[in-house]
XYZ file of C-alpha atoms in Angstrom:
339
model
C 0.000 0.000 0.000
C 0.909 3.687 -0.091
C 1.704 3.783 3.631
C 3.996 0.762 3.387
C 5.727 2.407 0.432
C 6.271 5.535 2.538
C 7.601 3.392 5.399
C 10.062 1.674 3.075
C 11.178 5.047 1.722
C 11.666 6.260 5.287
C 13.769 3.206 6.212
C 15.819 3.466 3.011
C 16.423 7.176 3.673
C 17.636 6.425 7.189
C 20.074 3.798 5.917
C 21.320 6.034 3.095
C 21.879 8.991 5.414
C 23.861 6.815 7.831
C 25.549 4.516 5.329
C 29.010 5.218 6.722
C 27.923 5.161 10.347
C 28.616 2.286 12.714
C 25.570 3.125 14.776
C 22.781 2.556 12.222
C 22.987 -0.654 10.216
C 20.539 -2.658 8.081
C 19.170 -6.006 9.237
C 19.914 -8.660 6.630
C 19.569 -11.859 8.628
C 15.747 -11.824 8.619
C 13.386 -12.206 5.651
C 11.434 -9.150 4.514
C 13.965 -6.914 6.230
C 13.350 -3.920 3.988
C 11.692 -2.067 6.875
C 14.176 -3.194 9.524
C 17.272 -1.393 10.754
C 19.310 -1.611 13.954
C 20.717 1.169 16.147
C 23.750 0.487 18.351
C 22.853 1.929 21.744
C 25.095 1.948 24.756
C 23.426 -1.157 26.138
C 23.624 -3.017 22.817
C 22.110 -3.098 19.345
C 18.313 -2.624 19.099
C 16.307 -3.532 16.004
C 13.555 -1.181 14.795
C 10.710 -1.944 12.437
C 9.702 1.035 10.292
C 6.254 -0.401 9.645
C 3.724 2.275 10.588
C 6.341 4.963 11.335
C 4.944 7.470 8.840
C 1.299 6.971 9.839
C 2.019 7.194 13.560
C 4.120 10.324 13.243
C 2.038 12.245 10.724
C 1.089 15.132 12.972
C -1.710 16.881 11.069
C -2.617 20.482 11.711
C -5.565 21.286 13.932
C -8.681 22.291 12.010
C -9.287 25.585 13.802
C -5.675 26.660 13.238
C -5.993 25.819 9.522
C -9.175 27.920 9.223
C -7.580 30.797 11.107
C -4.552 30.869 8.822
C -6.763 30.439 5.745
C -8.728 33.526 6.836
C -5.543 35.582 6.964
C -5.444 38.905 5.107
C -2.113 37.892 3.588
C -2.894 36.181 0.286
C 0.306 34.161 0.423
C -0.543 32.683 3.832
C -4.161 32.038 2.802
C -2.964 30.217 -0.310
C -0.578 28.048 1.691
C -3.356 26.800 4.005
C -6.170 26.525 1.481
C -5.787 22.745 1.162
C -5.499 22.265 4.924
C -8.680 24.280 5.514
C -10.658 22.374 2.886
C -9.489 19.076 4.356
C -10.539 20.237 7.794
C -13.999 21.145 6.507
C -14.428 17.519 5.423
C -13.458 16.294 8.889
C -16.311 17.803 10.921
C -17.833 15.832 13.754
C -20.555 16.352 16.326
C -19.297 14.097 19.102
C -18.676 16.990 21.473
C -20.654 20.204 21.771
C -19.009 23.567 21.792
C -20.913 26.843 21.669
C -19.193 30.135 21.031
C -20.715 32.455 23.612
C -19.291 35.544 21.968
C -19.727 35.298 18.238
C -18.190 38.682 17.546
C -14.986 37.667 19.348
C -14.679 34.671 17.056
C -14.531 36.819 13.932
C -11.004 37.312 12.582
C -9.959 40.944 12.849
C -6.861 42.942 12.020
C -6.467 46.175 13.982
C -10.054 45.875 15.263
C -11.608 45.838 11.748
C -12.672 43.104 9.403
C -9.856 42.961 6.883
C -11.884 41.713 3.913
C -15.313 40.598 2.821
C -13.940 37.131 2.256
C -12.686 36.946 5.840
C -16.048 38.202 7.096
C -17.818 35.513 5.104
C -15.505 32.820 6.485
C -15.926 34.160 10.021
C -19.714 34.107 9.637
C -19.533 30.526 8.411
C -17.385 29.603 11.396
C -19.851 31.264 13.786
C -22.707 29.386 12.144
C -20.827 26.139 12.650
C -20.276 26.951 16.323
C -23.937 27.836 16.824
C -24.901 24.557 15.214
C -22.818 22.847 17.930
C -20.380 21.318 15.488
C -16.713 21.103 16.288
C -13.777 20.033 14.228
C -12.205 16.844 15.456
C -8.694 17.141 16.763
C -6.539 14.393 15.277
C -4.864 12.257 17.955
C -1.400 11.175 16.898
C 1.432 9.308 18.563
C 3.525 12.470 18.766
C 0.767 14.498 20.473
C 0.177 11.699 22.975
C 3.910 11.509 23.591
C 4.070 15.268 24.184
C 1.234 15.134 26.715
C 2.819 12.221 28.540
C 6.181 13.984 28.508
C 4.638 17.161 29.949
C 2.892 15.118 32.663
C 6.164 13.345 33.494
C 7.953 16.677 33.656
C 5.391 18.040 36.128
C 5.831 14.977 38.319
C 9.639 15.114 38.179
C 9.649 18.829 39.042
C 7.675 18.165 42.240
C 9.631 15.102 43.359
C 13.125 13.724 43.788
C 13.705 10.938 41.258
C 15.933 7.984 42.086
C 17.184 5.707 39.336
C 17.771 1.985 39.914
C 20.085 0.163 37.544
C 19.339 -3.532 37.347
C 22.038 -6.072 36.477
C 20.998 -9.433 35.014
C 23.131 -12.243 36.459
C 22.384 -14.575 33.519
C 20.550 -14.690 30.214
C 18.164 -17.458 31.330
C 16.871 -15.483 34.354
C 17.519 -18.401 36.663
C 18.356 -18.070 40.362
C 21.806 -18.840 41.771
C 23.521 -18.643 38.396
C 26.204 -16.043 37.791
C 27.588 -15.198 34.368
C 30.703 -13.121 35.022
C 31.230 -12.061 31.397
C 27.587 -10.917 31.062
C 27.718 -8.929 34.305
C 31.049 -7.347 33.343
C 29.659 -6.377 29.938
C 26.611 -4.745 31.550
C 28.786 -2.857 34.031
C 30.962 -1.612 31.172
C 27.971 -0.453 29.117
C 26.381 1.258 32.130
C 29.642 3.054 32.838
C 29.931 1.769 36.409
C 33.483 0.460 36.046
C 34.581 3.637 34.298
C 32.982 5.739 37.040
C 34.778 3.741 39.742
C 38.094 4.098 37.925
C 37.516 7.817 37.446
C 36.649 8.321 41.100
C 39.772 6.450 42.168
C 42.026 8.631 39.964
C 40.646 12.145 40.029
C 39.608 14.778 42.556
C 35.961 13.820 42.299
C 34.972 14.199 45.953
C 33.190 17.545 46.284
C 32.690 19.155 49.686
C 31.258 22.616 50.226
C 33.272 25.001 52.362
C 30.722 25.229 55.160
C 30.410 21.457 55.425
C 34.201 21.038 55.273
C 34.694 23.416 58.179
C 31.877 21.802 60.149
C 33.213 18.268 59.618
C 36.977 18.736 60.015
C 37.497 21.797 62.219
C 38.154 19.473 65.185
C 41.385 18.298 63.561
C 42.996 21.752 63.558
C 42.913 23.876 66.675
C 45.458 26.651 66.997
C 45.972 30.339 67.485
C 46.197 30.981 63.745
C 42.769 29.483 63.068
C 41.210 31.434 65.939
C 42.914 34.602 64.732
C 41.609 34.111 61.194
C 38.099 33.573 62.527
C 38.337 36.678 64.689
C 39.490 38.674 61.658
C 36.410 37.566 59.728
C 38.225 35.500 57.107
C 36.140 33.866 54.381
C 35.271 30.200 54.393
C 37.598 29.633 51.444
C 40.538 31.110 53.376
C 39.708 29.010 56.436
C 39.417 25.859 54.304
C 42.748 26.634 52.639
C 44.443 27.008 56.031
C 42.788 23.835 57.319
C 43.737 21.694 54.305
C 47.256 23.127 54.184
C 47.876 22.062 57.759
C 46.210 18.679 57.333
C 47.399 17.826 53.786
C 50.687 19.514 52.878
C 50.603 17.878 49.421
C 48.613 20.173 47.097
C 48.027 17.359 44.577
C 45.513 15.791 46.967
C 43.091 18.721 46.988
C 42.050 21.816 45.068
C 39.779 24.729 45.892
C 37.001 26.054 43.692
C 34.670 28.992 44.118
C 32.360 27.377 46.677
C 33.586 23.767 46.800
C 36.728 21.890 47.752
C 37.812 18.991 45.510
C 39.800 16.080 46.875
C 40.497 12.418 46.317
C 38.004 9.943 47.787
C 40.711 8.201 49.805
C 41.838 11.572 51.182
C 38.296 12.404 52.240
C 37.907 8.948 53.789
C 41.175 9.360 55.674
C 40.090 12.730 57.044
C 36.721 11.271 58.048
C 38.487 8.413 59.797
C 40.728 10.885 61.627
C 37.650 12.820 62.720
C 36.052 9.623 64.033
C 39.228 8.734 65.932
C 39.432 12.285 67.297
C 35.818 12.172 68.412
C 36.319 8.737 69.995
C 39.454 9.959 71.836
C 37.639 13.096 72.990
C 34.738 10.960 74.170
C 37.092 8.769 76.181
C 38.773 11.835 77.704
C 35.393 13.313 78.628
C 34.267 10.008 80.110
C 37.490 9.742 82.112
C 37.122 13.299 83.368
C 33.452 12.780 84.205
C 34.206 9.553 86.066
C 37.059 11.258 87.948
C 34.755 14.108 88.946
C 32.104 11.638 90.077
C 34.701 9.650 92.054
C 36.135 12.772 93.725
C 32.655 13.941 94.624
C 31.865 10.522 96.020
C 35.050 10.480 98.122
C 34.321 13.955 99.439
C 30.782 13.062 100.320
C 31.900 9.827 101.995
C 34.570 11.691 104.047
C 31.960 14.268 105.074
C 29.549 11.482 106.025
C 32.264 9.788 108.114
C 33.026 13.054 109.906
C 29.349 13.665 110.539
C 28.905 10.146 111.846
C 31.974 10.532 114.111
C 30.695 13.810 115.511
C 27.217 12.354 116.043
C 28.550 9.242 117.734
C 30.905 11.310 119.925
C 28.049 13.584 120.938
C 25.761 10.665 121.740
C 28.513 8.891 123.713
C 29.246 12.101 125.665
C 25.559 12.571 126.467
C 25.237 8.970 127.619
C 28.357 9.297 129.774
C 27.075 12.495 131.358
C 23.735 10.880 132.192
C 25.441 7.835 133.647
C 27.813 10.048 135.696
C 24.935 12.130 137.044
C 22.992 8.995 137.971
C 26.026 7.539 139.747
C 26.537 10.744 141.699
C 22.896 10.776 142.724
C 23.051 7.156 143.864
C 26.265 7.797 145.837
C 24.748 10.855 147.530
C 21.627 8.966 148.580
C 23.711 6.098 149.881
C 25.894 8.394 152.008
C 22.763 10.108 153.345
C 21.208 6.926 154.730
C 24.488 5.365 155.910
Protein backbone atom coordinates (compact mmCIF):
# COMPACT_ATOMS: atom_id res chain seq x y z
CA UNK A 1 0.00 0.00 0.00
CA UNK A 2 0.91 3.69 -0.09
CA UNK A 3 1.70 3.78 3.63
CA UNK A 4 4.00 0.76 3.39
CA UNK A 5 5.73 2.41 0.43
CA UNK A 6 6.27 5.53 2.54
CA UNK A 7 7.60 3.39 5.40
CA UNK A 8 10.06 1.67 3.07
CA UNK A 9 11.18 5.05 1.72
CA UNK A 10 11.67 6.26 5.29
CA UNK A 11 13.77 3.21 6.21
CA UNK A 12 15.82 3.47 3.01
CA UNK A 13 16.42 7.18 3.67
CA UNK A 14 17.64 6.43 7.19
CA UNK A 15 20.07 3.80 5.92
CA UNK A 16 21.32 6.03 3.10
CA UNK A 17 21.88 8.99 5.41
CA UNK A 18 23.86 6.82 7.83
CA UNK A 19 25.55 4.52 5.33
CA UNK A 20 29.01 5.22 6.72
CA UNK A 21 27.92 5.16 10.35
CA UNK A 22 28.62 2.29 12.71
CA UNK A 23 25.57 3.13 14.78
CA UNK A 24 22.78 2.56 12.22
CA UNK A 25 22.99 -0.65 10.22
CA UNK A 26 20.54 -2.66 8.08
CA UNK A 27 19.17 -6.01 9.24
CA UNK A 28 19.91 -8.66 6.63
CA UNK A 29 19.57 -11.86 8.63
CA UNK A 30 15.75 -11.82 8.62
CA UNK A 31 13.39 -12.21 5.65
CA UNK A 32 11.43 -9.15 4.51
CA UNK A 33 13.96 -6.91 6.23
CA UNK A 34 13.35 -3.92 3.99
CA UNK A 35 11.69 -2.07 6.87
CA UNK A 36 14.18 -3.19 9.52
CA UNK A 37 17.27 -1.39 10.75
CA UNK A 38 19.31 -1.61 13.95
CA UNK A 39 20.72 1.17 16.15
CA UNK A 40 23.75 0.49 18.35
CA UNK A 41 22.85 1.93 21.74
CA UNK A 42 25.09 1.95 24.76
CA UNK A 43 23.43 -1.16 26.14
CA UNK A 44 23.62 -3.02 22.82
CA UNK A 45 22.11 -3.10 19.35
CA UNK A 46 18.31 -2.62 19.10
CA UNK A 47 16.31 -3.53 16.00
CA UNK A 48 13.55 -1.18 14.80
CA UNK A 49 10.71 -1.94 12.44
CA UNK A 50 9.70 1.04 10.29
CA UNK A 51 6.25 -0.40 9.64
CA UNK A 52 3.72 2.27 10.59
CA UNK A 53 6.34 4.96 11.34
CA UNK A 54 4.94 7.47 8.84
CA UNK A 55 1.30 6.97 9.84
CA UNK A 56 2.02 7.19 13.56
CA UNK A 57 4.12 10.32 13.24
CA UNK A 58 2.04 12.24 10.72
CA UNK A 59 1.09 15.13 12.97
CA UNK A 60 -1.71 16.88 11.07
CA UNK A 61 -2.62 20.48 11.71
CA UNK A 62 -5.56 21.29 13.93
CA UNK A 63 -8.68 22.29 12.01
CA UNK A 64 -9.29 25.59 13.80
CA UNK A 65 -5.67 26.66 13.24
CA UNK A 66 -5.99 25.82 9.52
CA UNK A 67 -9.18 27.92 9.22
CA UNK A 68 -7.58 30.80 11.11
CA UNK A 69 -4.55 30.87 8.82
CA UNK A 70 -6.76 30.44 5.74
CA UNK A 71 -8.73 33.53 6.84
CA UNK A 72 -5.54 35.58 6.96
CA UNK A 73 -5.44 38.91 5.11
CA UNK A 74 -2.11 37.89 3.59
CA UNK A 75 -2.89 36.18 0.29
CA UNK A 76 0.31 34.16 0.42
CA UNK A 77 -0.54 32.68 3.83
CA UNK A 78 -4.16 32.04 2.80
CA UNK A 79 -2.96 30.22 -0.31
CA UNK A 80 -0.58 28.05 1.69
CA UNK A 81 -3.36 26.80 4.01
CA UNK A 82 -6.17 26.53 1.48
CA UNK A 83 -5.79 22.75 1.16
CA UNK A 84 -5.50 22.27 4.92
CA UNK A 85 -8.68 24.28 5.51
CA UNK A 86 -10.66 22.37 2.89
CA UNK A 87 -9.49 19.08 4.36
CA UNK A 88 -10.54 20.24 7.79
CA UNK A 89 -14.00 21.14 6.51
CA UNK A 90 -14.43 17.52 5.42
CA UNK A 91 -13.46 16.29 8.89
CA UNK A 92 -16.31 17.80 10.92
CA UNK A 93 -17.83 15.83 13.75
CA UNK A 94 -20.56 16.35 16.33
CA UNK A 95 -19.30 14.10 19.10
CA UNK A 96 -18.68 16.99 21.47
CA UNK A 97 -20.65 20.20 21.77
CA UNK A 98 -19.01 23.57 21.79
CA UNK A 99 -20.91 26.84 21.67
CA UNK A 100 -19.19 30.13 21.03
CA UNK A 101 -20.71 32.45 23.61
CA UNK A 102 -19.29 35.54 21.97
CA UNK A 103 -19.73 35.30 18.24
CA UNK A 104 -18.19 38.68 17.55
CA UNK A 105 -14.99 37.67 19.35
CA UNK A 106 -14.68 34.67 17.06
CA UNK A 107 -14.53 36.82 13.93
CA UNK A 108 -11.00 37.31 12.58
CA UNK A 109 -9.96 40.94 12.85
CA UNK A 110 -6.86 42.94 12.02
CA UNK A 111 -6.47 46.18 13.98
CA UNK A 112 -10.05 45.87 15.26
CA UNK A 113 -11.61 45.84 11.75
CA UNK A 114 -12.67 43.10 9.40
CA UNK A 115 -9.86 42.96 6.88
CA UNK A 116 -11.88 41.71 3.91
CA UNK A 117 -15.31 40.60 2.82
CA UNK A 118 -13.94 37.13 2.26
CA UNK A 119 -12.69 36.95 5.84
CA UNK A 120 -16.05 38.20 7.10
CA UNK A 121 -17.82 35.51 5.10
CA UNK A 122 -15.51 32.82 6.48
CA UNK A 123 -15.93 34.16 10.02
CA UNK A 124 -19.71 34.11 9.64
CA UNK A 125 -19.53 30.53 8.41
CA UNK A 126 -17.39 29.60 11.40
CA UNK A 127 -19.85 31.26 13.79
CA UNK A 128 -22.71 29.39 12.14
CA UNK A 129 -20.83 26.14 12.65
CA UNK A 130 -20.28 26.95 16.32
CA UNK A 131 -23.94 27.84 16.82
CA UNK A 132 -24.90 24.56 15.21
CA UNK A 133 -22.82 22.85 17.93
CA UNK A 134 -20.38 21.32 15.49
CA UNK A 135 -16.71 21.10 16.29
CA UNK A 136 -13.78 20.03 14.23
CA UNK A 137 -12.21 16.84 15.46
CA UNK A 138 -8.69 17.14 16.76
CA UNK A 139 -6.54 14.39 15.28
CA UNK A 140 -4.86 12.26 17.96
CA UNK A 141 -1.40 11.18 16.90
CA UNK A 142 1.43 9.31 18.56
CA UNK A 143 3.52 12.47 18.77
CA UNK A 144 0.77 14.50 20.47
CA UNK A 145 0.18 11.70 22.98
CA UNK A 146 3.91 11.51 23.59
CA UNK A 147 4.07 15.27 24.18
CA UNK A 148 1.23 15.13 26.72
CA UNK A 149 2.82 12.22 28.54
CA UNK A 150 6.18 13.98 28.51
CA UNK A 151 4.64 17.16 29.95
CA UNK A 152 2.89 15.12 32.66
CA UNK A 153 6.16 13.35 33.49
CA UNK A 154 7.95 16.68 33.66
CA UNK A 155 5.39 18.04 36.13
CA UNK A 156 5.83 14.98 38.32
CA UNK A 157 9.64 15.11 38.18
CA UNK A 158 9.65 18.83 39.04
CA UNK A 159 7.68 18.17 42.24
CA UNK A 160 9.63 15.10 43.36
CA UNK A 161 13.13 13.72 43.79
CA UNK A 162 13.71 10.94 41.26
CA UNK A 163 15.93 7.98 42.09
CA UNK A 164 17.18 5.71 39.34
CA UNK A 165 17.77 1.99 39.91
CA UNK A 166 20.09 0.16 37.54
CA UNK A 167 19.34 -3.53 37.35
CA UNK A 168 22.04 -6.07 36.48
CA UNK A 169 21.00 -9.43 35.01
CA UNK A 170 23.13 -12.24 36.46
CA UNK A 171 22.38 -14.57 33.52
CA UNK A 172 20.55 -14.69 30.21
CA UNK A 173 18.16 -17.46 31.33
CA UNK A 174 16.87 -15.48 34.35
CA UNK A 175 17.52 -18.40 36.66
CA UNK A 176 18.36 -18.07 40.36
CA UNK A 177 21.81 -18.84 41.77
CA UNK A 178 23.52 -18.64 38.40
CA UNK A 179 26.20 -16.04 37.79
CA UNK A 180 27.59 -15.20 34.37
CA UNK A 181 30.70 -13.12 35.02
CA UNK A 182 31.23 -12.06 31.40
CA UNK A 183 27.59 -10.92 31.06
CA UNK A 184 27.72 -8.93 34.31
CA UNK A 185 31.05 -7.35 33.34
CA UNK A 186 29.66 -6.38 29.94
CA UNK A 187 26.61 -4.75 31.55
CA UNK A 188 28.79 -2.86 34.03
CA UNK A 189 30.96 -1.61 31.17
CA UNK A 190 27.97 -0.45 29.12
CA UNK A 191 26.38 1.26 32.13
CA UNK A 192 29.64 3.05 32.84
CA UNK A 193 29.93 1.77 36.41
CA UNK A 194 33.48 0.46 36.05
CA UNK A 195 34.58 3.64 34.30
CA UNK A 196 32.98 5.74 37.04
CA UNK A 197 34.78 3.74 39.74
CA UNK A 198 38.09 4.10 37.92
CA UNK A 199 37.52 7.82 37.45
CA UNK A 200 36.65 8.32 41.10
CA UNK A 201 39.77 6.45 42.17
CA UNK A 202 42.03 8.63 39.96
CA UNK A 203 40.65 12.15 40.03
CA UNK A 204 39.61 14.78 42.56
CA UNK A 205 35.96 13.82 42.30
CA UNK A 206 34.97 14.20 45.95
CA UNK A 207 33.19 17.55 46.28
CA UNK A 208 32.69 19.15 49.69
CA UNK A 209 31.26 22.62 50.23
CA UNK A 210 33.27 25.00 52.36
CA UNK A 211 30.72 25.23 55.16
CA UNK A 212 30.41 21.46 55.43
CA UNK A 213 34.20 21.04 55.27
CA UNK A 214 34.69 23.42 58.18
CA UNK A 215 31.88 21.80 60.15
CA UNK A 216 33.21 18.27 59.62
CA UNK A 217 36.98 18.74 60.01
CA UNK A 218 37.50 21.80 62.22
CA UNK A 219 38.15 19.47 65.19
CA UNK A 220 41.39 18.30 63.56
CA UNK A 221 43.00 21.75 63.56
CA UNK A 222 42.91 23.88 66.68
CA UNK A 223 45.46 26.65 67.00
CA UNK A 224 45.97 30.34 67.48
CA UNK A 225 46.20 30.98 63.74
CA UNK A 226 42.77 29.48 63.07
CA UNK A 227 41.21 31.43 65.94
CA UNK A 228 42.91 34.60 64.73
CA UNK A 229 41.61 34.11 61.19
CA UNK A 230 38.10 33.57 62.53
CA UNK A 231 38.34 36.68 64.69
CA UNK A 232 39.49 38.67 61.66
CA UNK A 233 36.41 37.57 59.73
CA UNK A 234 38.22 35.50 57.11
CA UNK A 235 36.14 33.87 54.38
CA UNK A 236 35.27 30.20 54.39
CA UNK A 237 37.60 29.63 51.44
CA UNK A 238 40.54 31.11 53.38
CA UNK A 239 39.71 29.01 56.44
CA UNK A 240 39.42 25.86 54.30
CA UNK A 241 42.75 26.63 52.64
CA UNK A 242 44.44 27.01 56.03
CA UNK A 243 42.79 23.84 57.32
CA UNK A 244 43.74 21.69 54.30
CA UNK A 245 47.26 23.13 54.18
CA UNK A 246 47.88 22.06 57.76
CA UNK A 247 46.21 18.68 57.33
CA UNK A 248 47.40 17.83 53.79
CA UNK A 249 50.69 19.51 52.88
CA UNK A 250 50.60 17.88 49.42
CA UNK A 251 48.61 20.17 47.10
CA UNK A 252 48.03 17.36 44.58
CA UNK A 253 45.51 15.79 46.97
CA UNK A 254 43.09 18.72 46.99
CA UNK A 255 42.05 21.82 45.07
CA UNK A 256 39.78 24.73 45.89
CA UNK A 257 37.00 26.05 43.69
CA UNK A 258 34.67 28.99 44.12
CA UNK A 259 32.36 27.38 46.68
CA UNK A 260 33.59 23.77 46.80
CA UNK A 261 36.73 21.89 47.75
CA UNK A 262 37.81 18.99 45.51
CA UNK A 263 39.80 16.08 46.87
CA UNK A 264 40.50 12.42 46.32
CA UNK A 265 38.00 9.94 47.79
CA UNK A 266 40.71 8.20 49.80
CA UNK A 267 41.84 11.57 51.18
CA UNK A 268 38.30 12.40 52.24
CA UNK A 269 37.91 8.95 53.79
CA UNK A 270 41.17 9.36 55.67
CA UNK A 271 40.09 12.73 57.04
CA UNK A 272 36.72 11.27 58.05
CA UNK A 273 38.49 8.41 59.80
CA UNK A 274 40.73 10.89 61.63
CA UNK A 275 37.65 12.82 62.72
CA UNK A 276 36.05 9.62 64.03
CA UNK A 277 39.23 8.73 65.93
CA UNK A 278 39.43 12.29 67.30
CA UNK A 279 35.82 12.17 68.41
CA UNK A 280 36.32 8.74 69.99
CA UNK A 281 39.45 9.96 71.84
CA UNK A 282 37.64 13.10 72.99
CA UNK A 283 34.74 10.96 74.17
CA UNK A 284 37.09 8.77 76.18
CA UNK A 285 38.77 11.84 77.70
CA UNK A 286 35.39 13.31 78.63
CA UNK A 287 34.27 10.01 80.11
CA UNK A 288 37.49 9.74 82.11
CA UNK A 289 37.12 13.30 83.37
CA UNK A 290 33.45 12.78 84.20
CA UNK A 291 34.21 9.55 86.07
CA UNK A 292 37.06 11.26 87.95
CA UNK A 293 34.75 14.11 88.95
CA UNK A 294 32.10 11.64 90.08
CA UNK A 295 34.70 9.65 92.05
CA UNK A 296 36.13 12.77 93.72
CA UNK A 297 32.66 13.94 94.62
CA UNK A 298 31.87 10.52 96.02
CA UNK A 299 35.05 10.48 98.12
CA UNK A 300 34.32 13.96 99.44
CA UNK A 301 30.78 13.06 100.32
CA UNK A 302 31.90 9.83 102.00
CA UNK A 303 34.57 11.69 104.05
CA UNK A 304 31.96 14.27 105.07
CA UNK A 305 29.55 11.48 106.03
CA UNK A 306 32.26 9.79 108.11
CA UNK A 307 33.03 13.05 109.91
CA UNK A 308 29.35 13.66 110.54
CA UNK A 309 28.90 10.15 111.85
CA UNK A 310 31.97 10.53 114.11
CA UNK A 311 30.70 13.81 115.51
CA UNK A 312 27.22 12.35 116.04
CA UNK A 313 28.55 9.24 117.73
CA UNK A 314 30.91 11.31 119.92
CA UNK A 315 28.05 13.58 120.94
CA UNK A 316 25.76 10.67 121.74
CA UNK A 317 28.51 8.89 123.71
CA UNK A 318 29.25 12.10 125.66
CA UNK A 319 25.56 12.57 126.47
CA UNK A 320 25.24 8.97 127.62
CA UNK A 321 28.36 9.30 129.77
CA UNK A 322 27.08 12.49 131.36
CA UNK A 323 23.73 10.88 132.19
CA UNK A 324 25.44 7.84 133.65
CA UNK A 325 27.81 10.05 135.70
CA UNK A 326 24.94 12.13 137.04
CA UNK A 327 22.99 8.99 137.97
CA UNK A 328 26.03 7.54 139.75
CA UNK A 329 26.54 10.74 141.70
CA UNK A 330 22.90 10.78 142.72
CA UNK A 331 23.05 7.16 143.86
CA UNK A 332 26.27 7.80 145.84
CA UNK A 333 24.75 10.85 147.53
CA UNK A 334 21.63 8.97 148.58
CA UNK A 335 23.71 6.10 149.88
CA UNK A 336 25.89 8.39 152.01
CA UNK A 337 22.76 10.11 153.34
CA UNK A 338 21.21 6.93 154.73
CA UNK A 339 24.49 5.36 155.91
